[in-house]
Amino acid sequence: MDKSVIKFNHCHKDIFCFFVPDQCPECGVSFSGKRLEEAPVSIPNPFSNGHKVPCAFLVASTEDNVLRDFDGRSDLHTGITNTNGIVYNYTKAGVQREHQGWERCICVPLVQPDMFSLMSQWDQYLEKFSSAQMWDPLWQSFNEETHNCYSYTLTFINCVLATQSKRALSKDEFTQSFVLPRIKRASKYMMLCREISQNHFYIVDSPRRNSQESPSEDEDSKSN
């Protein structure tokens, strides 16, 4: 799963694979000694090592099978990193502080590089927040719907926003703006990886071909 997904175009097809083959898997034309019409492009990997992204919101899958990650069927877990990449996350046992285990996740940076004042206080904010009674399982139990890892991370984010005199974000607002787009991107990437792992290639019609064909189709419809 560490292989990079690349895309190249040939015979009006977008072809996704882990490496450029010797011949086109669609039409069989040999690429030996020939140049592709367009250079292959690398598809950005949406996953990062969360321990190397300080002051960030993380989303990770709880599944061991990496091909099942973010497919809509696996459970997801969220956390917040401190400036040293330690991941604070809320579980049934309370707040955990983990130095490993988040090497493959979706990351949403929460602090701009020039926000030195906030960054210098980040660890203090996070530790104080995590030590609050509301995250102590002896005082308030973990609840899958209302008091969980997501409510922990979002509540912390809103506490930080309050220190910056900024308005709080609702669960729906934060999810729609920052989480869902990244999860959808990760889901599509995982689909590509599954298809390529099983079939060596993933081939679809090039959008460019469709756009080129549509004007003629319009003209035909007008002539009729």
JSON list of C-alpha atoms in Angstrom, two decimals:
[
{"chain": "A", "resi": 1, "resn": "MET", "atom": "CA", "xyz": [0.00, 0.00, 0.00]},
{"chain": "A", "resi": 2, "resn": "ASP", "atom": "CA", "xyz": [3.03, 2.26, -0.03]},
{"chain": "A", "resi": 3, "resn": "LYS", "atom": "CA", "xyz": [3.06, 2.20, -3.84]},
{"chain": "A", "resi": 4, "resn": "SER", "atom": "CA", "xyz": [2.09, 5.41, -5.59]},
{"chain": "A", "resi": 5, "resn": "VAL", "atom": "CA", "xyz": [-0.93, 5.45, -7.86]},
{"chain": "A", "resi": 6, "resn": "ILE", "atom": "CA", "xyz": [-0.24, 7.01, -11.24]},
{"chain": "A", "resi": 7, "resn": "LYS", "atom": "CA", "xyz": [-2.53, 7.94, -14.11]},
{"chain": "A", "resi": 8, "resn": "PHE", "atom": "CA", "xyz": [-1.82, 8.20, -17.81]},
{"chain": "A", "resi": 9, "resn": "ASN", "atom": "CA", "xyz": [-4.03, 8.71, -20.84]},
{"chain": "A", "resi": 10, "resn": "HIS", "atom": "CA", "xyz": [-4.13, 6.54, -23.94]},
{"chain": "A", "resi": 11, "resn": "CYS", "atom": "CA", "xyz": [-6.70, 5.63, -26.60]},
{"chain": "A", "resi": 12, "resn": "HIS", "atom": "CA", "xyz": [-9.21, 7.99, -24.99]},
{"chain": "A", "resi": 13, "resn": "LYS", "atom": "CA", "xyz": [-8.95, 6.20, -21.64]},
{"chain": "A", "resi": 14, "resn": "ASP", "atom": "CA", "xyz": [-7.69, 7.27, -18.23]},
{"chain": "A", "resi": 15, "resn": "ILE", "atom": "CA", "xyz": [-5.56, 4.39, -17.00]},
{"chain": "A", "resi": 16, "resn": "PHE", "atom": "CA", "xyz": [-4.63, 4.10, -13.31]},
{"chain": "A", "resi": 17, "resn": "CYS", "atom": "CA", "xyz": [-1.84, 1.78, -12.19]},
{"chain": "A", "resi": 18, "resn": "PHE", "atom": "CA", "xyz": [1.20, 1.44, -9.95]},
{"chain": "A", "resi": 19, "resn": "PHE", "atom": "CA", "xyz": [3.65, 1.64, -12.88]},
{"chain": "A", "resi": 20, "resn": "VAL", "atom": "CA", "xyz": [3.50, 2.46, -16.60]},
{"chain": "A", "resi": 21, "resn": "PRO", "atom": "CA", "xyz": [3.30, -0.85, -18.52]},
{"chain": "A", "resi": 22, "resn": "ASP", "atom": "CA", "xyz": [5.21, -1.79, -21.68]},
{"chain": "A", "resi": 23, "resn": "GLN", "atom": "CA", "xyz": [2.00, -1.70, -23.68]},
{"chain": "A", "resi": 24, "resn": "CYS", "atom": "CA", "xyz": [-1.46, -0.22, -23.36]},
{"chain": "A", "resi": 25, "resn": "PRO", "atom": "CA", "xyz": [-3.71, -2.61, -21.41]},
{"chain": "A", "resi": 26, "resn": "GLU", "atom": "CA", "xyz": [-6.71, -1.35, -23.39]},
{"chain": "A", "resi": 27, "resn": "CYS", "atom": "CA", "xyz": [-5.59, -1.39, -27.05]},
{"chain": "A", "resi": 28, "resn": "GLY", "atom": "CA", "xyz": [-2.35, -3.38, -26.86]},
{"chain": "A", "resi": 29, "resn": "VAL", "atom": "CA", "xyz": [-0.14, -0.75, -28.52]},
{"chain": "A", "resi": 30, "resn": "SER", "atom": "CA", "xyz": [3.50, -1.02, -27.42]},
{"chain": "A", "resi": 31, "resn": "PHE", "atom": "CA", "xyz": [4.99, 1.96, -25.64]},
{"chain": "A", "resi": 32, "resn": "SER", "atom": "CA", "xyz": [8.55, 0.85, -26.42]},
{"chain": "A", "resi": 33, "resn": "GLY", "atom": "CA", "xyz": [10.48, 3.75, -27.92]},
{"chain": "A", "resi": 34, "resn": "LYS", "atom": "CA", "xyz": [7.36, 5.91, -27.94]},
{"chain": "A", "resi": 35, "resn": "ARG", "atom": "CA", "xyz": [6.28, 8.86, -25.86]},
{"chain": "A", "resi": 36, "resn": "LEU", "atom": "CA", "xyz": [2.87, 9.07, -24.29]},
{"chain": "A", "resi": 37, "resn": "GLU", "atom": "CA", "xyz": [0.69, 11.96, -25.41]},
{"chain": "A", "resi": 38, "resn": "GLU", "atom": "CA", "xyz": [0.79, 13.26, -21.86]},
{"chain": "A", "resi": 39, "resn": "ALA", "atom": "CA", "xyz": [3.24, 12.54, -19.07]},
{"chain": "A", "resi": 40, "resn": "PRO", "atom": "CA", "xyz": [1.91, 10.22, -16.34]},
{"chain": "A", "resi": 41, "resn": "VAL", "atom": "CA", "xyz": [0.78, 12.04, -13.22]},
{"chain": "A", "resi": 42, "resn": "SER", "atom": "CA", "xyz": [0.97, 10.87, -9.63]},
{"chain": "A", "resi": 43, "resn": "ILE", "atom": "CA", "xyz": [-2.28, 10.78, -7.66]},
{"chain": "A", "resi": 44, "resn": "PRO", "atom": "CA", "xyz": [-1.68, 12.43, -4.26]},
{"chain": "A", "resi": 45, "resn": "ASN", "atom": "CA", "xyz": [-1.86, 9.99, -1.37]},
{"chain": "A", "resi": 46, "resn": "PRO", "atom": "CA", "xyz": [-4.52, 11.34, 1.05]},
{"chain": "A", "resi": 47, "resn": "PHE", "atom": "CA", "xyz": [-2.98, 9.58, 4.05]},
{"chain": "A", "resi": 48, "resn": "SER", "atom": "CA", "xyz": [-0.27, 10.91, 6.36]},
{"chain": "A", "resi": 49, "resn": "ASN", "atom": "CA", "xyz": [1.65, 9.81, 9.42]},
{"chain": "A", "resi": 50, "resn": "GLY", "atom": "CA", "xyz": [-0.31, 11.64, 12.09]},
{"chain": "A", "resi": 51, "resn": "HIS", "atom": "CA", "xyz": [2.62, 11.56, 14.51]},
{"chain": "A", "resi": 52, "resn": "LYS", "atom": "CA", "xyz": [4.52, 13.81, 12.10]},
{"chain": "A", "resi": 53, "resn": "VAL", "atom": "CA", "xyz": [1.76, 16.41, 11.81]},
{"chain": "A", "resi": 54, "resn": "PRO", "atom": "CA", "xyz": [1.67, 18.62, 14.93]},
{"chain": "A", "resi": 55, "resn": "CYS", "atom": "CA", "xyz": [-1.45, 20.46, 16.09]},
{"chain": "A", "resi": 56, "resn": "ALA", "atom": "CA", "xyz": [-3.81, 18.54, 13.84]},
{"chain": "A", "resi": 57, "resn": "PHE", "atom": "CA", "xyz": [-7.15, 16.76, 13.84]},
{"chain": "A", "resi": 58, "resn": "LEU", "atom": "CA", "xyz": [-6.75, 13.11, 12.83]},
{"chain": "A", "resi": 59, "resn": "VAL", "atom": "CA", "xyz": [-9.13, 10.50, 11.46]},
{"chain": "A", "resi": 60, "resn": "ALA", "atom": "CA", "xyz": [-8.01, 6.87, 11.39]},
{"chain": "A", "resi": 61, "resn": "SER", "atom": "CA", "xyz": [-9.67, 3.56, 10.68]},
{"chain": "A", "resi": 62, "resn": "THR", "atom": "CA", "xyz": [-9.93, 0.95, 13.41]},
{"chain": "A", "resi": 63, "resn": "GLU", "atom": "CA", "xyz": [-9.71, -1.84, 10.81]},
{"chain": "A", "resi": 64, "resn": "ASP", "atom": "CA", "xyz": [-6.51, -3.88, 10.49]},
{"chain": "A", "resi": 65, "resn": "ASN", "atom": "CA", "xyz": [-7.14, -4.49, 6.79]},
{"chain": "A", "resi": 66, "resn": "VAL", "atom": "CA", "xyz": [-5.82, -1.37, 5.05]},
{"chain": "A", "resi": 67, "resn": "LEU", "atom": "CA", "xyz": [-7.90, -2.12, 1.93]},
{"chain": "A", "resi": 68, "resn": "ARG", "atom": "CA", "xyz": [-11.03, -1.72, 4.05]},
{"chain": "A", "resi": 69, "resn": "ASP", "atom": "CA", "xyz": [-10.06, 1.72, 5.35]},
{"chain": "A", "resi": 70, "resn": "PHE", "atom": "CA", "xyz": [-12.58, 4.48, 4.73]},
{"chain": "A", "resi": 71, "resn": "ASP", "atom": "CA", "xyz": [-14.85, 2.28, 2.63]},
{"chain": "A", "resi": 72, "resn": "GLY", "atom": "CA", "xyz": [-17.97, 3.25, 4.56]},
{"chain": "A", "resi": 73, "resn": "ARG", "atom": "CA", "xyz": [-18.06, -0.04, 6.47]},
{"chain": "A", "resi": 74, "resn": "SER", "atom": "CA", "xyz": [-15.14, 0.35, 8.87]},
{"chain": "A", "resi": 75, "resn": "ASP", "atom": "CA", "xyz": [-15.26, 2.26, 12.16]},
{"chain": "A", "resi": 76, "resn": "LEU", "atom": "CA", "xyz": [-13.34, 5.51, 12.37]},
{"chain": "A", "resi": 77, "resn": "HIS", "atom": "CA", "xyz": [-11.53, 7.06, 15.31]},
{"chain": "A", "resi": 78, "resn": "THR", "atom": "CA", "xyz": [-10.43, 10.67, 15.81]},
{"chain": "A", "resi": 79, "resn": "GLY", "atom": "CA", "xyz": [-7.70, 12.39, 17.78]},
{"chain": "A", "resi": 80, "resn": "ILE", "atom": "CA", "xyz": [-5.69, 15.58, 18.24]},
{"chain": "A", "resi": 81, "resn": "THR", "atom": "CA", "xyz": [-1.90, 15.84, 18.06]},
{"chain": "A", "resi": 82, "resn": "ASN", "atom": "CA", "xyz": [0.24, 18.00, 20.31]},
{"chain": "A", "resi": 83, "resn": "THR", "atom": "CA", "xyz": [3.33, 19.80, 19.02]},
{"chain": "A", "resi": 84, "resn": "ASN", "atom": "CA", "xyz": [5.39, 16.61, 19.38]},
{"chain": "A", "resi": 85, "resn": "GLY", "atom": "CA", "xyz": [3.02, 14.37, 17.44]},
{"chain": "A", "resi": 86, "resn": "ILE", "atom": "CA", "xyz": [1.56, 12.62, 20.49]},
{"chain": "A", "resi": 87, "resn": "VAL", "atom": "CA", "xyz": [-2.06, 11.77, 19.69]},
{"chain": "A", "resi": 88, "resn": "TYR", "atom": "CA", "xyz": [-4.65, 12.58, 22.34]},
{"chain": "A", "resi": 89, "resn": "ASN", "atom": "CA", "xyz": [-7.82, 10.57, 21.79]},
{"chain": "A", "resi": 90, "resn": "TYR", "atom": "CA", "xyz": [-10.85, 9.73, 23.88]},
{"chain": "A", "resi": 91, "resn": "THR", "atom": "CA", "xyz": [-11.93, 6.12, 24.46]},
{"chain": "A", "resi": 92, "resn": "LYS", "atom": "CA", "xyz": [-14.03, 4.17, 26.95]},
{"chain": "A", "resi": 93, "resn": "ALA", "atom": "CA", "xyz": [-10.96, 4.15, 29.21]},
{"chain": "A", "resi": 94, "resn": "GLY", "atom": "CA", "xyz": [-10.62, 7.94, 29.08]},
{"chain": "A", "resi": 95, "resn": "VAL", "atom": "CA", "xyz": [-8.16, 10.13, 27.21]},
{"chain": "A", "resi": 96, "resn": "GLN", "atom": "CA", "xyz": [-5.24, 8.23, 25.70]},
{"chain": "A", "resi": 97, "resn": "ARG", "atom": "CA", "xyz": [-1.89, 9.78, 24.81]},
{"chain": "A", "resi": 98, "resn": "GLU", "atom": "CA", "xyz": [-0.37, 7.65, 22.08]},
{"chain": "A", "resi": 99, "resn": "HIS", "atom": "CA", "xyz": [3.13, 7.81, 20.59]},
{"chain": "A", "resi": 100, "resn": "GLN", "atom": "CA", "xyz": [2.33, 5.27, 17.87]},
{"chain": "A", "resi": 101, "resn": "GLY", "atom": "CA", "xyz": [-0.59, 3.72, 16.04]},
{"chain": "A", "resi": 102, "resn": "TRP", "atom": "CA", "xyz": [-1.61, 6.73, 13.94]},
{"chain": "A", "resi": 103, "resn": "GLU", "atom": "CA", "xyz": [0.90, 6.29, 11.15]},
{"chain": "A", "resi": 104, "resn": "ARG", "atom": "CA", "xyz": [-1.77, 6.11, 8.46]},
{"chain": "A", "resi": 105, "resn": "CYS", "atom": "CA", "xyz": [-4.61, 8.56, 8.80]},
{"chain": "A", "resi": 106, "resn": "ILE", "atom": "CA", "xyz": [-6.31, 11.64, 7.42]},
{"chain": "A", "resi": 107, "resn": "CYS", "atom": "CA", "xyz": [-4.89, 14.86, 8.85]},
{"chain": "A", "resi": 108, "resn": "VAL", "atom": "CA", "xyz": [-6.52, 18.28, 9.15]},
{"chain": "A", "resi": 109, "resn": "PRO", "atom": "CA", "xyz": [-3.94, 20.88, 10.30]},
{"chain": "A", "resi": 110, "resn": "LEU", "atom": "CA", "xyz": [-5.48, 23.21, 12.86]},
{"chain": "A", "resi": 111, "resn": "VAL", "atom": "CA", "xyz": [-2.75, 25.83, 13.29]},
{"chain": "A", "resi": 112, "resn": "GLN", "atom": "CA", "xyz": [-1.19, 28.03, 10.62]},
{"chain": "A", "resi": 113, "resn": "PRO", "atom": "CA", "xyz": [2.64, 28.03, 10.58]},
{"chain": "A", "resi": 114, "resn": "ASP", "atom": "CA", "xyz": [2.76, 31.72, 11.55]},
{"chain": "A", "resi": 115, "resn": "MET", "atom": "CA", "xyz": [0.48, 31.34, 14.59]},
{"chain": "A", "resi": 116, "resn": "PHE", "atom": "CA", "xyz": [3.41, 31.21, 17.01]},
{"chain": "A", "resi": 117, "resn": "SER", "atom": "CA", "xyz": [1.47, 32.35, 20.07]},
{"chain": "A", "resi": 118, "resn": "LEU", "atom": "CA", "xyz": [-1.16, 29.64, 19.74]},
{"chain": "A", "resi": 119, "resn": "MET", "atom": "CA", "xyz": [1.41, 26.99, 18.93]},
{"chain": "A", "resi": 120, "resn": "SER", "atom": "CA", "xyz": [3.43, 27.86, 22.04]},
{"chain": "A", "resi": 121, "resn": "GLN", "atom": "CA", "xyz": [0.34, 27.28, 24.21]},
{"chain": "A", "resi": 122, "resn": "TRP", "atom": "CA", "xyz": [-1.11, 24.35, 22.30]},
{"chain": "A", "resi": 123, "resn": "ASP", "atom": "CA", "xyz": [0.28, 21.58, 24.50]},
{"chain": "A", "resi": 124, "resn": "GLN", "atom": "CA", "xyz": [-0.85, 23.36, 27.65]},
{"chain": "A", "resi": 125, "resn": "TYR", "atom": "CA", "xyz": [-4.36, 23.83, 26.25]},
{"chain": "A", "resi": 126, "resn": "LEU", "atom": "CA", "xyz": [-4.59, 20.21, 25.14]},
{"chain": "A", "resi": 127, "resn": "GLU", "atom": "CA", "xyz": [-3.33, 18.73, 28.40]},
{"chain": "A", "resi": 128, "resn": "LYS", "atom": "CA", "xyz": [-5.55, 20.92, 30.56]},
{"chain": "A", "resi": 129, "resn": "PHE", "atom": "CA", "xyz": [-8.58, 20.17, 28.41]},
{"chain": "A", "resi": 130, "resn": "SER", "atom": "CA", "xyz": [-7.90, 16.43, 28.44]},
{"chain": "A", "resi": 131, "resn": "SER", "atom": "CA", "xyz": [-7.54, 16.39, 32.22]},
{"chain": "A", "resi": 132, "resn": "ALA", "atom": "CA", "xyz": [-11.00, 17.89, 32.72]},
{"chain": "A", "resi": 133, "resn": "GLN", "atom": "CA", "xyz": [-13.51, 15.89, 34.72]},
{"chain": "A", "resi": 134, "resn": "MET", "atom": "CA", "xyz": [-15.89, 15.46, 31.78]},
{"chain": "A", "resi": 135, "resn": "TRP", "atom": "CA", "xyz": [-13.37, 13.12, 30.11]},
{"chain": "A", "resi": 136, "resn": "ASP", "atom": "CA", "xyz": [-12.85, 11.05, 33.25]},
{"chain": "A", "resi": 137, "resn": "PRO", "atom": "CA", "xyz": [-14.76, 7.75, 32.76]},
{"chain": "A", "resi": 138, "resn": "LEU", "atom": "CA", "xyz": [-15.40, 7.59, 36.51]},
{"chain": "A", "resi": 139, "resn": "TRP", "atom": "CA", "xyz": [-17.35, 10.85, 36.25]},
{"chain": "A", "resi": 140, "resn": "GLN", "atom": "CA", "xyz": [-18.95, 10.54, 32.82]},
{"chain": "A", "resi": 141, "resn": "SER", "atom": "CA", "xyz": [-19.11, 7.38, 30.75]},
{"chain": "A", "resi": 142, "resn": "PHE", "atom": "CA", "xyz": [-18.21, 7.10, 27.09]},
{"chain": "A", "resi": 143, "resn": "ASN", "atom": "CA", "xyz": [-21.31, 7.15, 24.88]},
{"chain": "A", "resi": 144, "resn": "GLU", "atom": "CA", "xyz": [-21.22, 6.01, 21.24]},
{"chain": "A", "resi": 145, "resn": "GLU", "atom": "CA", "xyz": [-23.65, 8.73, 20.19]},
{"chain": "A", "resi": 146, "resn": "THR", "atom": "CA", "xyz": [-23.18, 11.76, 22.42]},
{"chain": "A", "resi": 147, "resn": "HIS", "atom": "CA", "xyz": [-19.90, 11.52, 24.35]},
{"chain": "A", "resi": 148, "resn": "ASN", "atom": "CA", "xyz": [-17.27, 9.97, 22.12]},
{"chain": "A", "resi": 149, "resn": "CYS", "atom": "CA", "xyz": [-13.96, 10.57, 20.38]},
{"chain": "A", "resi": 150, "resn": "TYR", "atom": "CA", "xyz": [-15.53, 12.99, 17.90]},
{"chain": "A", "resi": 151, "resn": "SER", "atom": "CA", "xyz": [-17.22, 15.11, 20.55]},
{"chain": "A", "resi": 152, "resn": "TYR", "atom": "CA", "xyz": [-13.90, 15.21, 22.43]},
{"chain": "A", "resi": 153, "resn": "THR", "atom": "CA", "xyz": [-11.94, 16.49, 19.43]},
{"chain": "A", "resi": 154, "resn": "LEU", "atom": "CA", "xyz": [-14.59, 18.97, 18.28]},
{"chain": "A", "resi": 155, "resn": "THR", "atom": "CA", "xyz": [-15.07, 20.36, 21.79]},
{"chain": "A", "resi": 156, "resn": "PHE", "atom": "CA", "xyz": [-11.34, 20.95, 22.04]},
{"chain": "A", "resi": 157, "resn": "ILE", "atom": "CA", "xyz": [-11.26, 22.67, 18.65]},
{"chain": "A", "resi": 158, "resn": "ASN", "atom": "CA", "xyz": [-14.08, 24.98, 19.73]},
{"chain": "A", "resi": 159, "resn": "CYS", "atom": "CA", "xyz": [-12.28, 25.75, 23.00]},
{"chain": "A", "resi": 160, "resn": "VAL", "atom": "CA", "xyz": [-9.23, 26.81, 20.99]},
{"chain": "A", "resi": 161, "resn": "LEU", "atom": "CA", "xyz": [-11.42, 28.92, 18.69]},
{"chain": "A", "resi": 162, "resn": "ALA", "atom": "CA", "xyz": [-12.84, 30.64, 21.77]},
{"chain": "A", "resi": 163, "resn": "THR", "atom": "CA", "xyz": [-9.35, 31.66, 22.89]},
{"chain": "A", "resi": 164, "resn": "GLN", "atom": "CA", "xyz": [-8.95, 33.27, 19.46]},
{"chain": "A", "resi": 165, "resn": "SER", "atom": "CA", "xyz": [-12.30, 35.08, 19.80]},
{"chain": "A", "resi": 166, "resn": "LYS", "atom": "CA", "xyz": [-13.72, 33.03, 16.95]},
{"chain": "A", "resi": 167, "resn": "ARG", "atom": "CA", "xyz": [-17.15, 31.43, 16.77]},
{"chain": "A", "resi": 168, "resn": "ALA", "atom": "CA", "xyz": [-17.68, 27.77, 17.52]},
{"chain": "A", "resi": 169, "resn": "LEU", "atom": "CA", "xyz": [-18.25, 25.22, 14.76]},
{"chain": "A", "resi": 170, "resn": "SER", "atom": "CA", "xyz": [-21.22, 22.88, 14.84]},
{"chain": "A", "resi": 171, "resn": "LYS", "atom": "CA", "xyz": [-20.66, 19.17, 14.30]},
{"chain": "A", "resi": 172, "resn": "ASP", "atom": "CA", "xyz": [-22.32, 19.31, 10.88]},
{"chain": "A", "resi": 173, "resn": "GLU", "atom": "CA", "xyz": [-20.36, 22.38, 9.82]},
{"chain": "A", "resi": 174, "resn": "PHE", "atom": "CA", "xyz": [-16.99, 20.94, 10.80]},
{"chain": "A", "resi": 175, "resn": "THR", "atom": "CA", "xyz": [-17.81, 17.57, 9.27]},
{"chain": "A", "resi": 176, "resn": "GLN", "atom": "CA", "xyz": [-19.06, 18.97, 5.97]},
{"chain": "A", "resi": 177, "resn": "SER", "atom": "CA", "xyz": [-16.25, 21.51, 5.58]},
{"chain": "A", "resi": 178, "resn": "PHE", "atom": "CA", "xyz": [-13.18, 19.67, 6.83]},
{"chain": "A", "resi": 179, "resn": "VAL", "atom": "CA", "xyz": [-13.83, 15.96, 7.29]},
{"chain": "A", "resi": 180, "resn": "LEU", "atom": "CA", "xyz": [-16.15, 14.61, 4.59]},
{"chain": "A", "resi": 181, "resn": "PRO", "atom": "CA", "xyz": [-14.22, 16.02, 1.59]},
{"chain": "A", "resi": 182, "resn": "ARG", "atom": "CA", "xyz": [-11.05, 14.34, 2.85]},
{"chain": "A", "resi": 183, "resn": "ILE", "atom": "CA", "xyz": [-12.82, 11.06, 3.62]},
{"chain": "A", "resi": 184, "resn": "LYS", "atom": "CA", "xyz": [-14.36, 11.01, 0.14]},
{"chain": "A", "resi": 185, "resn": "ARG", "atom": "CA", "xyz": [-10.94, 11.61, -1.38]},
{"chain": "A", "resi": 186, "resn": "ALA", "atom": "CA", "xyz": [-9.48, 8.80, 0.73]},
{"chain": "A", "resi": 187, "resn": "SER", "atom": "CA", "xyz": [-12.34, 6.47, -0.20]},
{"chain": "A", "resi": 188, "resn": "LYS", "atom": "CA", "xyz": [-11.75, 7.06, -3.92]},
{"chain": "A", "resi": 189, "resn": "TYR", "atom": "CA", "xyz": [-8.03, 6.50, -3.47]},
{"chain": "A", "resi": 190, "resn": "MET", "atom": "CA", "xyz": [-8.66, 3.22, -1.65]},
{"chain": "A", "resi": 191, "resn": "MET", "atom": "CA", "xyz": [-11.02, 2.13, -4.43]},
{"chain": "A", "resi": 192, "resn": "LEU", "atom": "CA", "xyz": [-8.25, 2.75, -6.96]},
{"chain": "A", "resi": 193, "resn": "CYS", "atom": "CA", "xyz": [-5.78, 0.76, -4.85]},
{"chain": "A", "resi": 194, "resn": "ARG", "atom": "CA", "xyz": [-8.20, -2.17, -4.54]},
{"chain": "A", "resi": 195, "resn": "GLU", "atom": "CA", "xyz": [-8.92, -2.26, -8.26]},
{"chain": "A", "resi": 196, "resn": "ILE", "atom": "CA", "xyz": [-5.25, -2.01, -9.22]},
{"chain": "A", "resi": 197, "resn": "SER", "atom": "CA", "xyz": [-4.24, -4.66, -6.66]},
{"chain": "A", "resi": 198, "resn": "GLN", "atom": "CA", "xyz": [-6.84, -7.06, -8.06]},
{"chain": "A", "resi": 199, "resn": "ASN", "atom": "CA", "xyz": [-6.67, -6.26, -11.78]},
{"chain": "A", "resi": 200, "resn": "HIS", "atom": "CA", "xyz": [-3.33, -4.43, -12.22]},
{"chain": "A", "resi": 201, "resn": "PHE", "atom": "CA", "xyz": [-5.17, -1.50, -13.83]},
{"chain": "A", "resi": 202, "resn": "TYR", "atom": "CA", "xyz": [-8.27, 0.63, -13.40]},
{"chain": "A", "resi": 203, "resn": "ILE", "atom": "CA", "xyz": [-9.52, 1.98, -16.73]},
{"chain": "A", "resi": 204, "resn": "VAL", "atom": "CA", "xyz": [-12.26, 4.54, -17.36]},
{"chain": "A", "resi": 205, "resn": "ASP", "atom": "CA", "xyz": [-13.32, 6.72, -20.28]},
{"chain": "A", "resi": 206, "resn": "SER", "atom": "CA", "xyz": [-11.39, 9.96, -20.36]},
{"chain": "A", "resi": 207, "resn": "PRO", "atom": "CA", "xyz": [-13.57, 12.98, -19.45]},
{"chain": "A", "resi": 208, "resn": "ARG", "atom": "CA", "xyz": [-11.83, 14.81, -22.28]},
{"chain": "A", "resi": 209, "resn": "ARG", "atom": "CA", "xyz": [-13.25, 12.35, -24.78]},
{"chain": "A", "resi": 210, "resn": "ASN", "atom": "CA", "xyz": [-16.76, 12.88, -23.47]},
{"chain": "A", "resi": 211, "resn": "SER", "atom": "CA", "xyz": [-16.37, 16.65, -23.66]},
{"chain": "A", "resi": 212, "resn": "GLN", "atom": "CA", "xyz": [-15.12, 16.37, -27.23]},
{"chain": "A", "resi": 213, "resn": "GLU", "atom": "CA", "xyz": [-18.03, 14.17, -28.26]},
{"chain": "A", "resi": 214, "resn": "SER", "atom": "CA", "xyz": [-20.78, 16.26, -26.68]},
{"chain": "A", "resi": 215, "resn": "PRO", "atom": "CA", "xyz": [-20.74, 19.15, -29.24]},
{"chain": "A", "resi": 216, "resn": "SER", "atom": "CA", "xyz": [-21.26, 16.75, -32.16]},
{"chain": "A", "resi": 217, "resn": "GLU", "atom": "CA", "xyz": [-24.05, 15.06, -30.26]},
{"chain": "A", "resi": 218, "resn": "ASP", "atom": "CA", "xyz": [-25.68, 18.46, -29.76]},
{"chain": "A", "resi": 219, "resn": "GLU", "atom": "CA", "xyz": [-25.37, 19.19, -33.48]},
{"chain": "A", "resi": 220, "resn": "ASP", "atom": "CA", "xyz": [-26.95, 15.84, -34.34]},
{"chain": "A", "resi": 221, "resn": "SER", "atom": "CA", "xyz": [-29.85, 16.54, -32.03]},
{"chain": "A", "resi": 222, "resn": "LYS", "atom": "CA", "xyz": [-30.32, 19.97, -33.62]},
{"chain": "A", "resi": 223, "resn": "SER", "atom": "CA", "xyz": [-30.28, 18.55, -37.15]},
{"chain": "A", "resi": 224, "resn": "ASN", "atom": "CA", "xyz": [-32.95, 16.07, -36.15]}
]
